[in-house]
Rosetta silent file (secondary structure, phi, psi, omega in degrees, C-alpha in Angstrom):
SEQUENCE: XXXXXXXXXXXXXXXXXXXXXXXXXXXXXXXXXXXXXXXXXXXXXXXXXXXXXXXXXXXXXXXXXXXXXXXXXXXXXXXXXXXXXXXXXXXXXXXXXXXXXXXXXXXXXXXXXXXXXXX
SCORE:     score description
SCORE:     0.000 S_00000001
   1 L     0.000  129.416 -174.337   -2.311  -17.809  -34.345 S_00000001
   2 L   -96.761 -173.160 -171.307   -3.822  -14.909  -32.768 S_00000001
   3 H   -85.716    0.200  165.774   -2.436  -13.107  -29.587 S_00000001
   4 H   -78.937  -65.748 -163.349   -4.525  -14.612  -26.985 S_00000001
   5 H   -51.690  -40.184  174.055   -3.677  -18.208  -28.376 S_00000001
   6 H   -66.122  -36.219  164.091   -0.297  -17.061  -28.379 S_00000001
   7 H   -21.731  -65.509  177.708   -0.510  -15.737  -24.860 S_00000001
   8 H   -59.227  -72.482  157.945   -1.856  -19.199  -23.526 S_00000001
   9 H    -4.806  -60.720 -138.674    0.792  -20.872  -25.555 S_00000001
  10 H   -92.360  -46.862  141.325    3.407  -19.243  -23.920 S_00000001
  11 H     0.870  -87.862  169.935    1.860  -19.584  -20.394 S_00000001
  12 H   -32.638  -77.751  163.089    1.675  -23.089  -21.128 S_00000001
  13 H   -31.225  -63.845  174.406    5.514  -23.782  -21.812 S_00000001
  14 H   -38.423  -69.202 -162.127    6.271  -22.125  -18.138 S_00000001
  15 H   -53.250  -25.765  166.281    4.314  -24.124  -16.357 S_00000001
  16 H   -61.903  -89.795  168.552    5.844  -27.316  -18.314 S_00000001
  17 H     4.483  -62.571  157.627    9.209  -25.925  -17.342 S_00000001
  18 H   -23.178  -55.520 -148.775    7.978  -25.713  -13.913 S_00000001
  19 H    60.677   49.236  170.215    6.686  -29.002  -13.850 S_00000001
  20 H   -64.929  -41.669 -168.013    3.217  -28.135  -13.085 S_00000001
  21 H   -90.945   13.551 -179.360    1.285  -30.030  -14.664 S_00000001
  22 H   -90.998  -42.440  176.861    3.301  -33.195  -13.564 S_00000001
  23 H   -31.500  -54.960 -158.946    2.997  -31.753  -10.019 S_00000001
  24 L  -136.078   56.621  166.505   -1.206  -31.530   -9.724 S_00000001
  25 L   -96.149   -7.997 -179.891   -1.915  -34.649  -11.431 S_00000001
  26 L  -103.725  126.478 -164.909   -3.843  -35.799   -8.012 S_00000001
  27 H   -49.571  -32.488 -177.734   -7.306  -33.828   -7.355 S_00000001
  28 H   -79.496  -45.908  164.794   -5.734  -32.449   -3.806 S_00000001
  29 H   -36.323  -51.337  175.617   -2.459  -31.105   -5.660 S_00000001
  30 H   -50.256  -75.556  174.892   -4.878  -29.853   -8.315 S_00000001
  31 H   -49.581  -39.940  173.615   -6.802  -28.177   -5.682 S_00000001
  32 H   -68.670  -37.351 -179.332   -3.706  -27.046   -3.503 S_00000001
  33 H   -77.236  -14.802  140.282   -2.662  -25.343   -6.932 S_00000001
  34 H    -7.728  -82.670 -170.570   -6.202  -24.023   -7.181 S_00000001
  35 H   -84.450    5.516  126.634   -6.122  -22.027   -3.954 S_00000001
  36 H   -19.489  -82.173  178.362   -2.481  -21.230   -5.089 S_00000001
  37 H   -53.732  -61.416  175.120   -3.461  -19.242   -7.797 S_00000001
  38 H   -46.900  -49.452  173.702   -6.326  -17.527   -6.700 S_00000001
  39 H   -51.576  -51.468  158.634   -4.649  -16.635   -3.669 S_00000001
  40 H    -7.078  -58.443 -162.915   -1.945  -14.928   -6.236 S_00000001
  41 H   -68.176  -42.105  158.014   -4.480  -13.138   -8.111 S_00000001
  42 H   -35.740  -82.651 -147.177   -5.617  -11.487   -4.514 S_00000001
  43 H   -52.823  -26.414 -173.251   -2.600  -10.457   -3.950 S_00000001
  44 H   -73.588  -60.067 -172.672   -1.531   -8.884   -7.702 S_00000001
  45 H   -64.529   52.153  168.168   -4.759   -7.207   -7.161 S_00000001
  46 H  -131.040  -47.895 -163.731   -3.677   -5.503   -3.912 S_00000001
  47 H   -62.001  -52.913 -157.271    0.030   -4.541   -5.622 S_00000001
  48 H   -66.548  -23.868  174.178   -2.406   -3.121   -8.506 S_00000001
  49 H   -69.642  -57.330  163.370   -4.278   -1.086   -6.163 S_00000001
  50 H   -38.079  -50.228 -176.236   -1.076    0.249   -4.433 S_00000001
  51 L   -50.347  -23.061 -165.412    0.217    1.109   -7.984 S_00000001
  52 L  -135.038  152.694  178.154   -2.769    3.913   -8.331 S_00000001
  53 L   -71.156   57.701  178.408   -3.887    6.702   -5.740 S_00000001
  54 L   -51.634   -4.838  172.346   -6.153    5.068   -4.128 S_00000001
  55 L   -81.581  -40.684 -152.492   -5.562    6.982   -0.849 S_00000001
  56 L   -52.941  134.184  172.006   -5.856   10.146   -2.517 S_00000001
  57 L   -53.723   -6.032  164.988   -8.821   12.630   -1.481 S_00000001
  58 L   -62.589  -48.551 -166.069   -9.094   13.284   -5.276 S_00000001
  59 L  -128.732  -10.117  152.661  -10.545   10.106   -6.329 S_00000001
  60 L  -140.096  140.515 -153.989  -12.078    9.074   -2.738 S_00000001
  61 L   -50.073  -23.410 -174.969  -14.412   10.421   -0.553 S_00000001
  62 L  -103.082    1.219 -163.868  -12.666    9.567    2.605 S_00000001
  63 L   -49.194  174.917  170.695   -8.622    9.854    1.442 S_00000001
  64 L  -158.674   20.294  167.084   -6.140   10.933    3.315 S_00000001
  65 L  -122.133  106.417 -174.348   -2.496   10.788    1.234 S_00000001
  66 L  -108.391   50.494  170.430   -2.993   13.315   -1.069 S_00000001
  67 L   -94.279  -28.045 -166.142    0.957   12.426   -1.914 S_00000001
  68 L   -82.743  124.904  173.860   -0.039    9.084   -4.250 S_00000001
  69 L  -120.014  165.499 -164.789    0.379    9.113   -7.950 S_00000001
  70 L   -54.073  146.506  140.045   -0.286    6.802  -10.615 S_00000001
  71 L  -121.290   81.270 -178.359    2.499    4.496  -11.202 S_00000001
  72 L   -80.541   11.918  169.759    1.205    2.882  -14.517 S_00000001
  73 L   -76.762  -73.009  175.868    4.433    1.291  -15.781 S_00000001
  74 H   -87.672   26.421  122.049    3.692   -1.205  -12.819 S_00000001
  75 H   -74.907   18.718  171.542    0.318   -0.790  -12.365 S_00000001
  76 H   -94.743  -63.877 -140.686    0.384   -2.454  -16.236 S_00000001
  77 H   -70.093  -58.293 -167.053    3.097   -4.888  -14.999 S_00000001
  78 H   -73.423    1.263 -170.715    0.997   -6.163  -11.829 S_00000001
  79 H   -99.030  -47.482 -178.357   -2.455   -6.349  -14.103 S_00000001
  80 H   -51.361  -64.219 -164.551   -0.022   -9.062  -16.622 S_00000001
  81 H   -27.348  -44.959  175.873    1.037  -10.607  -13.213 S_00000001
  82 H   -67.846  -29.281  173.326   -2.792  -11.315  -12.641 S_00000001
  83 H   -91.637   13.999  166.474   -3.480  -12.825  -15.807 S_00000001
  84 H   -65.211  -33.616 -174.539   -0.380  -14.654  -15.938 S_00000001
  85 H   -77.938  -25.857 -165.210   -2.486  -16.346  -12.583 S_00000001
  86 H   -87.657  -81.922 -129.857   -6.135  -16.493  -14.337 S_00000001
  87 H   -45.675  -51.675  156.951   -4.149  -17.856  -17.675 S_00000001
  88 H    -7.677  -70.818 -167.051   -3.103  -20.569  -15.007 S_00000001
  89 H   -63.355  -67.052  167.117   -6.310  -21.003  -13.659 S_00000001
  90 H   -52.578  -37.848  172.375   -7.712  -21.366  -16.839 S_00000001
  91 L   -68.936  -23.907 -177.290   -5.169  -23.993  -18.145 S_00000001
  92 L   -95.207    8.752  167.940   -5.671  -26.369  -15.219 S_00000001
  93 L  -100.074   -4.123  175.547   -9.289  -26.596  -16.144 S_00000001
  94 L    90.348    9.834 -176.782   -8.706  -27.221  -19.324 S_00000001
  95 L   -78.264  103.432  159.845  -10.223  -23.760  -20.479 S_00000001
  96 L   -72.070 -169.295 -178.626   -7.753  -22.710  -23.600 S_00000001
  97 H   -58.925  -23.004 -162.108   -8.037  -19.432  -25.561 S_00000001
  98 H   -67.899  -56.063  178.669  -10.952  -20.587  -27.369 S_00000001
  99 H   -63.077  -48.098 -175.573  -13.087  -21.145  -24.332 S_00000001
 100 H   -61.753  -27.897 -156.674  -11.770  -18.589  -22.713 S_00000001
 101 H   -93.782  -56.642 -174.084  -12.281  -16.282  -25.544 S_00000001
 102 H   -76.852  -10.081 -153.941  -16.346  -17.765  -26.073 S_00000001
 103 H  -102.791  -69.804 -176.505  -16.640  -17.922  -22.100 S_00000001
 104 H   -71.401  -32.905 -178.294  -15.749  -13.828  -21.796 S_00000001
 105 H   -68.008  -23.063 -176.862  -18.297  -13.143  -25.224 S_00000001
 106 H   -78.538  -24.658  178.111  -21.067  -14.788  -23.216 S_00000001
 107 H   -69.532  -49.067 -157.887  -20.414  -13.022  -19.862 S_00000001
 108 H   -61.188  -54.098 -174.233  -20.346   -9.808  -21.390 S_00000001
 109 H   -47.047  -40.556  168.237  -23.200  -10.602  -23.581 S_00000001
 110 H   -79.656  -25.975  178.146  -25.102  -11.221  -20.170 S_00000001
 111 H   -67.199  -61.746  143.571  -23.470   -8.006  -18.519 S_00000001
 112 H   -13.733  -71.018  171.527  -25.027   -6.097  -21.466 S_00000001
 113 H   -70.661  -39.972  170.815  -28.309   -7.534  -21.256 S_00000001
 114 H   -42.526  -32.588 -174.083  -28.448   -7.011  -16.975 S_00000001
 115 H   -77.170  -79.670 -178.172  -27.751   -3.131  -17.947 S_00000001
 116 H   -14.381  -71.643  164.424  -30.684   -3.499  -20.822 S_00000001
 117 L   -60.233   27.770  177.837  -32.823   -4.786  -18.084 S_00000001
 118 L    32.537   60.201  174.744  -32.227   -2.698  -14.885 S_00000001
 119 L   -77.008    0.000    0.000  -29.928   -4.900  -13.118 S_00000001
């Protein structure tokens, strides 16, 4: 078992615990836990933004706290938070590591070629 499968795995076991997937067995549940998640992943991505100096006049043309420093122990901790939400995401669609794993070679694989091709 590699460390993505385990990842998903482990995922997986919370949300039993939870009782998620007993929870969103009806398409509107499904859907409220949809727009759950996503909304989530906004948010982790806001704390992850906070986490780095994103005010600072250093790294943008307009800052204006040139006080803010990295905090990378939790801006690592709030980037797991988000995939703990995409892992989520992915599991109520039924995308496992596999997919997920052949899913991310093909995007890239298109990301690649858009550069190749003056995208």
């Amino acid at each position: 078992m590699d460390k993505l499968d385990k990842m998903f795995e482990i995922q997986n076991t919370l949300q039993e615990r939870l009782g998620t997937w007993e929870k969103i067995k009806n398409d509107q549940n499904k859907q409220q836990f949809v727009n759950q998640m996503i909304l989530a992943v906004m948010e982790e991505t806001i704390e992850t933004l906070k986490k780095s100096p994103y005010k600072s006049p250093l790294y943008m043309p307009f800052g204006w706290k040139s006080t803010q420093v990295w905090d990378e122990k939790m801006f690592k901790m709030e980037l797991i938070d988000i995939f703990h939400f995409v892992m989520n995401l992915s599991l109520v669609v039924g995308m496992g590591p596999e997919e997920f794993f052949q899913v991310y070679c093909d995007k890239n694989k298109e990301n690649h070629d858009r550069q190749d091709n003056g995208y």
